[in-house]
Coordinates of N, CA and C in Angstrom, one line a residue:
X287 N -16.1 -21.5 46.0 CA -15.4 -20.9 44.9 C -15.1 -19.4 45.3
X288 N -13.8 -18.6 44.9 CA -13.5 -17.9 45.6 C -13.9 -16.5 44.6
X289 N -13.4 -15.2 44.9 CA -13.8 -14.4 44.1 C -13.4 -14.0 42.8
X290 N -12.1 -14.6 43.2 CA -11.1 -14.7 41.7 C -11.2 -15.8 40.9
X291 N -11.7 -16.9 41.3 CA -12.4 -17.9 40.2 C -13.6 -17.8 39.2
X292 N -14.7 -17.2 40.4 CA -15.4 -16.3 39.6 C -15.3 -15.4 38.5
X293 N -14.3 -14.0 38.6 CA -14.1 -13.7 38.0 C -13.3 -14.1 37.0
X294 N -12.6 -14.9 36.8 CA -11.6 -16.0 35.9 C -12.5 -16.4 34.8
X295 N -13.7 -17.3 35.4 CA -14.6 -17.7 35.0 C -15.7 -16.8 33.7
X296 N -16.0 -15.7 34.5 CA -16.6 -14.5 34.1 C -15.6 -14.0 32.8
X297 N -14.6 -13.7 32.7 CA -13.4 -12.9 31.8 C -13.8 -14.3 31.1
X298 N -13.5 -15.1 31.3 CA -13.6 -16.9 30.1 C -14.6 -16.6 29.1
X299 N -15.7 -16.5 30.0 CA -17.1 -16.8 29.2 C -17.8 -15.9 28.2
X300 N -17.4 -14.5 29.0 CA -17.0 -13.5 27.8 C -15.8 -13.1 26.7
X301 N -14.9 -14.0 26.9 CA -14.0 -13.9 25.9 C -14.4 -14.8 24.4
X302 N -15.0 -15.8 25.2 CA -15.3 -17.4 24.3 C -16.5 -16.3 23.4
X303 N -17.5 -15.5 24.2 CA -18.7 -15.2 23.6 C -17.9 -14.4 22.3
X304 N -17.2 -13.4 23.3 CA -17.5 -12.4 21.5 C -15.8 -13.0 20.9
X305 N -15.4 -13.7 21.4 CA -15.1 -14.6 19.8 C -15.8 -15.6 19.0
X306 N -16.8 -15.9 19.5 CA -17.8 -16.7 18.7 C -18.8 -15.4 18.0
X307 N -19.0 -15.0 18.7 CA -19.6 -13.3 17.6 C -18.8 -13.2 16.8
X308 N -17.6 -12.6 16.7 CA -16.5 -11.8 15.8 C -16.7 -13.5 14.8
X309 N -16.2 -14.8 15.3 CA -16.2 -15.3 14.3 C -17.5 -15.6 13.5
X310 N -18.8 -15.2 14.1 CA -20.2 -15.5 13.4 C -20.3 -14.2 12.3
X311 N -19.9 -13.1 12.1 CA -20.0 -11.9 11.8 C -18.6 -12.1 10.8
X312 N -17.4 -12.3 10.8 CA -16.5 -12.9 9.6 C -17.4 -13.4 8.9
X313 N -17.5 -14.9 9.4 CA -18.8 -15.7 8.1 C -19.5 -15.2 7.1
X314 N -20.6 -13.8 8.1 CA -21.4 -13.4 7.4 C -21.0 -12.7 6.4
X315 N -19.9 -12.3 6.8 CA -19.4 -10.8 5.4 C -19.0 -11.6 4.4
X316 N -18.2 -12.9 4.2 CA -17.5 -13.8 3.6 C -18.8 -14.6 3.0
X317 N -19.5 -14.9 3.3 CA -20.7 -15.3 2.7 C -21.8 -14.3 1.2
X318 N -21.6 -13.2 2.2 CA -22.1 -12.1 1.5 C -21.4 -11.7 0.4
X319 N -19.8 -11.4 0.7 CA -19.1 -11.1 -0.4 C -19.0 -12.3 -1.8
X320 N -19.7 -13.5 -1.0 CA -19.6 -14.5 -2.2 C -18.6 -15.5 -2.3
X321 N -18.0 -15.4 -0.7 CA -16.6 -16.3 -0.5 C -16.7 -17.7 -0.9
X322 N -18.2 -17.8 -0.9 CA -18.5 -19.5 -1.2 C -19.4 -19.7 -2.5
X323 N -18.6 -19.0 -3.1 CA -18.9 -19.0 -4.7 C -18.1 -18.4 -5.4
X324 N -16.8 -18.7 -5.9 CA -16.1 -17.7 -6.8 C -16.5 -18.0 -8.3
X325 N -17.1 -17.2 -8.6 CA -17.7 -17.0 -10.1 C -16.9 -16.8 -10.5
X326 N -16.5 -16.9 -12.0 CA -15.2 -16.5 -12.9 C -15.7 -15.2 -13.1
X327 N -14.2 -14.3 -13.4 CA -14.0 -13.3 -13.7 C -14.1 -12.7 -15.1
X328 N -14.6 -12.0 -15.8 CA -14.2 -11.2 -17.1 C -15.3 -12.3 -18.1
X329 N -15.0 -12.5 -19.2 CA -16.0 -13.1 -20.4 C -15.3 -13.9 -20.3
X330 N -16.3 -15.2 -20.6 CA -15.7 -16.7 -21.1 C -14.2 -17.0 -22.1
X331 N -14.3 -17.5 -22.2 CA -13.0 -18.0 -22.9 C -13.9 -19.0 -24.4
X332 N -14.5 -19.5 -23.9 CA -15.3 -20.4 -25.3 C -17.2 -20.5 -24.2
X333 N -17.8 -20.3 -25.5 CA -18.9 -20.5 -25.4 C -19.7 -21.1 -26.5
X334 N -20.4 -22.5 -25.7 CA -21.5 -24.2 -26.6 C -21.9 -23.2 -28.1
X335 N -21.5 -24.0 -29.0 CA -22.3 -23.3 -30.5 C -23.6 -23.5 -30.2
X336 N -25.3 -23.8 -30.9 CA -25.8 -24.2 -31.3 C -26.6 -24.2 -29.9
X337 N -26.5 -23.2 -29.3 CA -27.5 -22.8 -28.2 C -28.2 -21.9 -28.1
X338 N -29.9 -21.9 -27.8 CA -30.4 -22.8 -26.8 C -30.5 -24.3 -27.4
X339 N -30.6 -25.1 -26.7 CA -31.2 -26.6 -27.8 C -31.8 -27.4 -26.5
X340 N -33.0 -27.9 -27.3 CA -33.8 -28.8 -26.6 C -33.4 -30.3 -26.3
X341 N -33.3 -31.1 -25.1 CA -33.0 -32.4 -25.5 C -33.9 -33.2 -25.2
X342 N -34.5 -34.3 -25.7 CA -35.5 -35.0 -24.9 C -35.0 -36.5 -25.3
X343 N -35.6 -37.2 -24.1 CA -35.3 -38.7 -23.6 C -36.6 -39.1 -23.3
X344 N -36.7 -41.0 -23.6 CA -37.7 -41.7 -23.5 C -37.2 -42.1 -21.8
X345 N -38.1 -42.9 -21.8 CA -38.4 -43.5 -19.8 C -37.0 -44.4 -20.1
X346 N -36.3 -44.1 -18.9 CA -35.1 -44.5 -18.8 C -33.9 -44.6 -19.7
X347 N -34.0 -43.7 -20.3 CA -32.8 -43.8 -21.6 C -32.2 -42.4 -20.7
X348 N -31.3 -42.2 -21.4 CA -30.1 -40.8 -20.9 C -29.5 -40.6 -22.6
X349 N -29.3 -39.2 -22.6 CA -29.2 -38.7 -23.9 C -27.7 -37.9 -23.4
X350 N -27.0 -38.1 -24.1 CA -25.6 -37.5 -23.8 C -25.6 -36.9 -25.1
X351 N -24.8 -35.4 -25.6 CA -24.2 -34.6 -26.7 C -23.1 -33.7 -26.2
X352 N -21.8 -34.4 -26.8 CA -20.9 -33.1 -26.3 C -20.9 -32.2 -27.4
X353 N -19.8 -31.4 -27.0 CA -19.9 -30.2 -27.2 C -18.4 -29.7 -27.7
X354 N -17.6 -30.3 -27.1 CA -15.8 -30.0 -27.1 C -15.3 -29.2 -26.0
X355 N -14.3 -28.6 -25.9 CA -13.3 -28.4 -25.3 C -12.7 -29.5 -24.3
X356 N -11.7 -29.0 -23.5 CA -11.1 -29.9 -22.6 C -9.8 -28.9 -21.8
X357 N -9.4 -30.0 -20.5 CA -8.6 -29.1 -20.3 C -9.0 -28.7 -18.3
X358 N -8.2 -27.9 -18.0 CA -8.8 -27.5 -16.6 C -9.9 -26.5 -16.7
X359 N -10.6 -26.0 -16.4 CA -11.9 -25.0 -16.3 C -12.6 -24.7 -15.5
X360 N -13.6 -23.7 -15.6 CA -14.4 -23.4 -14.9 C -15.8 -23.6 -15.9
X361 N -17.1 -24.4 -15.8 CA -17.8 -24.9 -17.1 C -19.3 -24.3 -16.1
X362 N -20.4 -23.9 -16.9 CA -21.3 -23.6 -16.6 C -22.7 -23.7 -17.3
X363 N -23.4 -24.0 -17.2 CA -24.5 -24.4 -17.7 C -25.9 -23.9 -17.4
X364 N -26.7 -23.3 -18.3 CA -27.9 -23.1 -17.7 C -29.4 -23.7 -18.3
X365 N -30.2 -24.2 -17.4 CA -30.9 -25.1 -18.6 C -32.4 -25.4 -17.4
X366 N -33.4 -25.0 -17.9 CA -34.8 -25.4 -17.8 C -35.6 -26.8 -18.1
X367 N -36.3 -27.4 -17.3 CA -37.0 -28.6 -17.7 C -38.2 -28.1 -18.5
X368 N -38.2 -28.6 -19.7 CA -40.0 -28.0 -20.5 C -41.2 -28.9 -20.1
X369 N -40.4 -30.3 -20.0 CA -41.8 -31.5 -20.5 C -41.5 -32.7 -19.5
X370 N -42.1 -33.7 -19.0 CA -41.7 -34.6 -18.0 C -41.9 -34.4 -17.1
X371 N -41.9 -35.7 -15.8 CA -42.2 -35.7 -14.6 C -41.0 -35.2 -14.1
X372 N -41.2 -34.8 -12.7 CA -40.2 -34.3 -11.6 C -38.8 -35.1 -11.5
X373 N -39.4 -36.4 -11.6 CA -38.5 -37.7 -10.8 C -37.4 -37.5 -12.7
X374 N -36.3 -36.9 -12.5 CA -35.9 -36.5 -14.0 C -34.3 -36.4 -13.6
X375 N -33.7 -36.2 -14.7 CA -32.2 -35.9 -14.5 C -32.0 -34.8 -15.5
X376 N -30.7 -33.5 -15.3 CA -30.3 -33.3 -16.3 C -29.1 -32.0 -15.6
X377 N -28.4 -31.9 -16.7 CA -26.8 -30.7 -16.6 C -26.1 -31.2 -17.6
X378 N -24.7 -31.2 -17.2 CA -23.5 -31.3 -17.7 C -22.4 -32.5 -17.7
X379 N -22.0 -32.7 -19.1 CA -20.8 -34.1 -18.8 C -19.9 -33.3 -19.2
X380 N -18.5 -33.3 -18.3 CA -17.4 -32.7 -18.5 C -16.2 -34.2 -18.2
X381 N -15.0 -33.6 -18.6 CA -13.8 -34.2 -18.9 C -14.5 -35.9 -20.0
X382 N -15.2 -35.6 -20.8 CA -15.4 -36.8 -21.8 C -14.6 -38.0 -22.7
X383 N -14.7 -39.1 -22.5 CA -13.6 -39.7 -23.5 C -14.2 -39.9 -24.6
X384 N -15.7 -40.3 -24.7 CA -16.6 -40.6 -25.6 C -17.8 -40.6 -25.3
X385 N -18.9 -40.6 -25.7 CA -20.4 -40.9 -25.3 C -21.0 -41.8 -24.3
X386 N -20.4 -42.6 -24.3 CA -20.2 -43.6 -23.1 C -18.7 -43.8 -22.2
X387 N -18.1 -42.6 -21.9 CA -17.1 -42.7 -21.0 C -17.4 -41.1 -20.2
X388 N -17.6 -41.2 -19.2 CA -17.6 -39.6 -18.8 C -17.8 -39.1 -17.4
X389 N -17.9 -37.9 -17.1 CA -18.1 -37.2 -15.7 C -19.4 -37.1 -16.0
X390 N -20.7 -36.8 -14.9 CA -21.8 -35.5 -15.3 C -22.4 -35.4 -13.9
X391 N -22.4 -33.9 -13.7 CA -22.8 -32.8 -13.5 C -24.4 -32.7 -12.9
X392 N -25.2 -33.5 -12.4 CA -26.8 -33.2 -12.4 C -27.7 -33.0 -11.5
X393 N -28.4 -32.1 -11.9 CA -29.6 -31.8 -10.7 C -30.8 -32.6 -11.1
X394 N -31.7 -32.7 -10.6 CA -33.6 -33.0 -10.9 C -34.4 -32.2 -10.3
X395 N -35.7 -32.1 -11.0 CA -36.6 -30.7 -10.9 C -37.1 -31.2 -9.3
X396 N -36.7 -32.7 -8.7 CA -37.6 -32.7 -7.5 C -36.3 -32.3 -6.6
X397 N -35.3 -31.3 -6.9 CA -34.6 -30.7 -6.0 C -33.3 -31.9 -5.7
X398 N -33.1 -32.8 -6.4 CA -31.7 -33.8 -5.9 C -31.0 -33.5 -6.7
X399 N -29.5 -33.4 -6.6 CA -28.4 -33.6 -7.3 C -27.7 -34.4 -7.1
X400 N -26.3 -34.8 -8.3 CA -25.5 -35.9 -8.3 C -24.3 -35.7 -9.0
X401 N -23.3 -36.5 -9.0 CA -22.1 -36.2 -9.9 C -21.9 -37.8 -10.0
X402 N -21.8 -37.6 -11.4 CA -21.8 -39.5 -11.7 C -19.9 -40.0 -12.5
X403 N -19.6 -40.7 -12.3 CA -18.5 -41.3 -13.4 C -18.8 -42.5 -13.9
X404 N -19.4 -42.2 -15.0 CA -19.7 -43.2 -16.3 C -19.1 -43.8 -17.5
X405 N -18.8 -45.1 -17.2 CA -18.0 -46.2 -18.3 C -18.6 -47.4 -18.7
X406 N -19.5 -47.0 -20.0 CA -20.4 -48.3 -20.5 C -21.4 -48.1 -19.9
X407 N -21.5 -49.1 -19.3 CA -23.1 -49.5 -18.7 C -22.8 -49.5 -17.0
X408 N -21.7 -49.0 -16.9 CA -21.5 -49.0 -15.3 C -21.3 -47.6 -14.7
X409 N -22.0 -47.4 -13.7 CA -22.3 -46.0 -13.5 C -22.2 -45.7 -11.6
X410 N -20.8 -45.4 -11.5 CA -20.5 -44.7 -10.4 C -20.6 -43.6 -9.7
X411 N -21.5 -43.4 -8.9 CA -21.7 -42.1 -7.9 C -20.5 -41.4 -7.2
X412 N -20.6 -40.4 -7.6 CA -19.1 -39.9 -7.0 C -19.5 -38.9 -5.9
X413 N -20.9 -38.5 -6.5 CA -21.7 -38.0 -4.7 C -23.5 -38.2 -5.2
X414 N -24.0 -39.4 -4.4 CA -24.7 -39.7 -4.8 C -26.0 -39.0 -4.9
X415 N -27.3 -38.9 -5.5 CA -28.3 -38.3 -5.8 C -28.7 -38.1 -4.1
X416 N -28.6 -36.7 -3.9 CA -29.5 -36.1 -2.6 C -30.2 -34.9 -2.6
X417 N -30.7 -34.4 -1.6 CA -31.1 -33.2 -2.0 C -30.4 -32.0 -1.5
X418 N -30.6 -30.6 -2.0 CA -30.0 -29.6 -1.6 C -30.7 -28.7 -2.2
X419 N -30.7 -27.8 -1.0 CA -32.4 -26.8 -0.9 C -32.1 -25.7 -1.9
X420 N -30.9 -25.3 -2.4 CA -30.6 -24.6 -3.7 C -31.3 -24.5 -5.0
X421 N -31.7 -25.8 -5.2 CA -32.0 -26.7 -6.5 C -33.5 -25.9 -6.7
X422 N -33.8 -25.3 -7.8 CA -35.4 -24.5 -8.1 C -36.2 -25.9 -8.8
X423 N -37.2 -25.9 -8.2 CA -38.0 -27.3 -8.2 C -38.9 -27.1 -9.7
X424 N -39.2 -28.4 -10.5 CA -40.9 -28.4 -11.0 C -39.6 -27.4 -12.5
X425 N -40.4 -26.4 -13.1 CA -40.2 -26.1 -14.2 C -39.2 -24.3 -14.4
X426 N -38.4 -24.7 -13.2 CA -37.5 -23.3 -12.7 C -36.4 -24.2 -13.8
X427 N -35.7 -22.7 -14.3 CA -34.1 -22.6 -14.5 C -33.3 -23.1 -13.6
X428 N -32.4 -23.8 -13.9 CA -31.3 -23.9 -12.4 C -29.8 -23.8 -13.5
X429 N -28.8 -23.1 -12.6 CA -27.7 -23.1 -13.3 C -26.4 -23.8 -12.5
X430 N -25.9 -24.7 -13.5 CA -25.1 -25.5 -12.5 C -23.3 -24.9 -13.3
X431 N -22.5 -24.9 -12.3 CA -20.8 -25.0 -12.6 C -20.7 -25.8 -12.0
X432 N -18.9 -26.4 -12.5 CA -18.0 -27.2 -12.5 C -16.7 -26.8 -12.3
X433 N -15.4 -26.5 -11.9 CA -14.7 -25.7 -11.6 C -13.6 -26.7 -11.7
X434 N -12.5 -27.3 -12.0 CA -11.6 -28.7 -11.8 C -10.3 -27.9 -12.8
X435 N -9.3 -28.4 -11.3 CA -7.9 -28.0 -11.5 C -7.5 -29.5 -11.0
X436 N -6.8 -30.2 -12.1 CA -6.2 -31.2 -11.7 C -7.7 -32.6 -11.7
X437 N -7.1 -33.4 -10.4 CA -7.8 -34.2 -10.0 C -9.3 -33.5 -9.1
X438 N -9.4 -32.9 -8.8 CA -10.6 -31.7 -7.6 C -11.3 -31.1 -8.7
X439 N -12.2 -30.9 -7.9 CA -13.6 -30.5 -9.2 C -14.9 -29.8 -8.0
X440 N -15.0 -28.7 -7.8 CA -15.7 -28.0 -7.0 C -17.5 -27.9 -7.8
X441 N -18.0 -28.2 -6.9 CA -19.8 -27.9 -7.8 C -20.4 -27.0 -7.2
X442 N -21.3 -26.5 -8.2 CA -22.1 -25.4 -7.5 C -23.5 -25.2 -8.0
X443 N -24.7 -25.0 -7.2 CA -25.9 -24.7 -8.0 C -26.4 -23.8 -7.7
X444 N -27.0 -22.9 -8.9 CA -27.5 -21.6 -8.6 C -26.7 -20.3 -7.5
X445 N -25.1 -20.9 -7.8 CA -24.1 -20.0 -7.2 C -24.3 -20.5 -5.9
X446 N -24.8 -21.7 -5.5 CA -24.5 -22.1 -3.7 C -23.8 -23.0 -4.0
X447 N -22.3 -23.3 -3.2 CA -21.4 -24.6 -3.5 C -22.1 -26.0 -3.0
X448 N -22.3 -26.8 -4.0 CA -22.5 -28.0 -3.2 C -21.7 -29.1 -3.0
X449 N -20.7 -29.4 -3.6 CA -19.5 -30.3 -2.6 C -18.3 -30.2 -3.5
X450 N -17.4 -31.2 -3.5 CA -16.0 -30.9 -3.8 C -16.1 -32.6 -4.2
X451 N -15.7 -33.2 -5.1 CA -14.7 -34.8 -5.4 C -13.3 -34.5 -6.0
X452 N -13.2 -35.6 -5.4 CA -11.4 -36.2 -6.2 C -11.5 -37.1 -6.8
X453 N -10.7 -37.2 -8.5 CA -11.0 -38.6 -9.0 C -10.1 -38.5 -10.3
X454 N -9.1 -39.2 -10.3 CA -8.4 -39.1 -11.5 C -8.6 -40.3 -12.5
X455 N -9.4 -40.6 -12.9 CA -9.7 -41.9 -14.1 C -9.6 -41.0 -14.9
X456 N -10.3 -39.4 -15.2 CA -10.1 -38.7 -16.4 C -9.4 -37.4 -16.3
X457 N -8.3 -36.8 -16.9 CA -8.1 -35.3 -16.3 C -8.2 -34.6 -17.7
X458 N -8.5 -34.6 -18.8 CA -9.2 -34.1 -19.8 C -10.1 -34.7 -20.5
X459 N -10.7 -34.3 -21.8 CA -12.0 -34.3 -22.5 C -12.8 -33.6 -22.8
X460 N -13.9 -33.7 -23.5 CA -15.1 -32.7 -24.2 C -15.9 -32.5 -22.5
X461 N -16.8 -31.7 -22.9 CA -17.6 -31.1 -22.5 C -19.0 -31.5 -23.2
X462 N -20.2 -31.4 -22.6 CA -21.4 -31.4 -23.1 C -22.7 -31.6 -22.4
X463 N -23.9 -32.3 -22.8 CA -25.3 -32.1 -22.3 C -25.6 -33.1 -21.5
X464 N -26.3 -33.5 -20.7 CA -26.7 -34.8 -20.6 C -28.3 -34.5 -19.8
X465 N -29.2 -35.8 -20.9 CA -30.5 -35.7 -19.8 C -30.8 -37.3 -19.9
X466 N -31.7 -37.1 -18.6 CA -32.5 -38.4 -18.1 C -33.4 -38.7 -17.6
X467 N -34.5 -39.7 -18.3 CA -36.0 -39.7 -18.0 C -35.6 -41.2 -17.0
X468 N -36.1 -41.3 -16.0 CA -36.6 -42.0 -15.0 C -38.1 -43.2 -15.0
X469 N -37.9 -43.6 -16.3 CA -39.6 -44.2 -15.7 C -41.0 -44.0 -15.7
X470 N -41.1 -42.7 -15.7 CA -42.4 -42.0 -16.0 C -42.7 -41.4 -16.7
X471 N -42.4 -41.6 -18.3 CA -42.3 -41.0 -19.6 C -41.2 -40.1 -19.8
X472 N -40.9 -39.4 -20.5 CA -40.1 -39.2 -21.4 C -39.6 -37.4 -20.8
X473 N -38.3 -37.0 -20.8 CA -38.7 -35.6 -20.2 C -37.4 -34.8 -21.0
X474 N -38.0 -33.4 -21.6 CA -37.6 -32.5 -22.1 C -37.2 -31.2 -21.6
X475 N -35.6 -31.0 -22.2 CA -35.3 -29.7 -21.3 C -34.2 -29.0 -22.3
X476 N -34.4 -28.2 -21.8 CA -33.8 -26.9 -22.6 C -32.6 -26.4 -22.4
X477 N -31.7 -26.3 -23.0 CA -30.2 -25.8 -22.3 C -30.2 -24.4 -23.3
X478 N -29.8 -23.5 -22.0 CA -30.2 -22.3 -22.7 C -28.7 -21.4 -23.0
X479 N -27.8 -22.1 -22.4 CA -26.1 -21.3 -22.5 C -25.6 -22.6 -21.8
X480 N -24.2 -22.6 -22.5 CA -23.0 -23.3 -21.7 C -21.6 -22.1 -21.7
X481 N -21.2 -22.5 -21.4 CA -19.9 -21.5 -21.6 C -18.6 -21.9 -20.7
X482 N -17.5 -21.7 -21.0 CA -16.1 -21.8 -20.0 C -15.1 -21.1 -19.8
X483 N -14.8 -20.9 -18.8 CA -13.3 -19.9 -18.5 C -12.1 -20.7 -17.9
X484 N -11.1 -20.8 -18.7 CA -9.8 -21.8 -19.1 C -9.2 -21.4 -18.0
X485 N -8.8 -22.4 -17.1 CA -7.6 -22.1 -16.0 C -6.1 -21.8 -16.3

């Protein structure tokens, strides 16, 4: 190899490097500034009546309560588990037709989240229960949004994004609660604010 390939080579490897710097260092400021979390700006637009409220479920039931609005949004929720095992469900049902027609929104205190579309007694994962290291375990607060323009619906927990669906069965509806005991008695949790800011 001659001396000019070398150097060719050399100019390459340091070019590749600190563009992969420059672009590791973008990331970080874009991260930092919160690029992967746009929180809404200014006060809500409507904020849940009749908050904080407790909800509780027996082993395997799910307790749904809306709440109203509809529409495109940014929806947010904040809510504590009080009573119950780990293995638990709970958040938010947004774009609602009825009590048994809906979106929801959910984390569990053993750290899994999900986004469900629910009609009757049939219940489709639209990203199914996994974990994500965001999620505050056991008897932490966790606050979840919901962000949906159109068909797209961005999620987020405790201000870390956790994924993006597409799904048009519903593009409006109420808003509201949802919790779920799993099997191992009965589990209670506290919603301590909801609130939304209207696209």
């Amino acid at each position: 190899m001659s001396i000019g390939e070398h150097r060719w080579l050399w100019h390459s490897g340091m070019g590749l490097m600190t563009l992969a710097l420059v672009t590791g260092l973008v990331l970080i400021v874009a991260l930092a500034l919160g690029w992967n979390n746009p929180r809404p700006a200014g006060p809500p637009d409507w904020q849940a009546p009749d908050l904080p409220l407790a909800l509780k479920t027996m082993s395997d039931e799910t307790v749904v309560r809306l709440l109203g609005h509809s529409g495109d949004f940014a929806l947010e929720v904040e809510a504590v588990p009080l009573a119950g095992p780990d293995f638990n469900g709970y958040g938010l049902v947004y774009r609602a037709q009825d009590p048994a027609h809906y979106y929801a929104f959910a984390v569990g205190s053993d750290g899994y989240y999900a986004v469900l579309r629910v009609a009757e007694d049939e219940e489709t994962p639209l990203v199914d229960w996994q974990q994500f290291p965001h999620i505050h375990r056991g008897r932490q607060a966790n606050r979840l949004r919901v962000a949906c323009v159109g068909s797209t619906c961005h999620f987020y927990v405790n201000d870390e994004y956790a994924a993006t669906v597409e799904d048009d069965t519903w593009l409006t509806g109420n808003v509201g609660l949802w919790v779920r005991g799993f099997g191992n008695g009965g589990t209670e949790v506290l919603f301590l604010d909801m609130r939304a800011w209207v696209h």
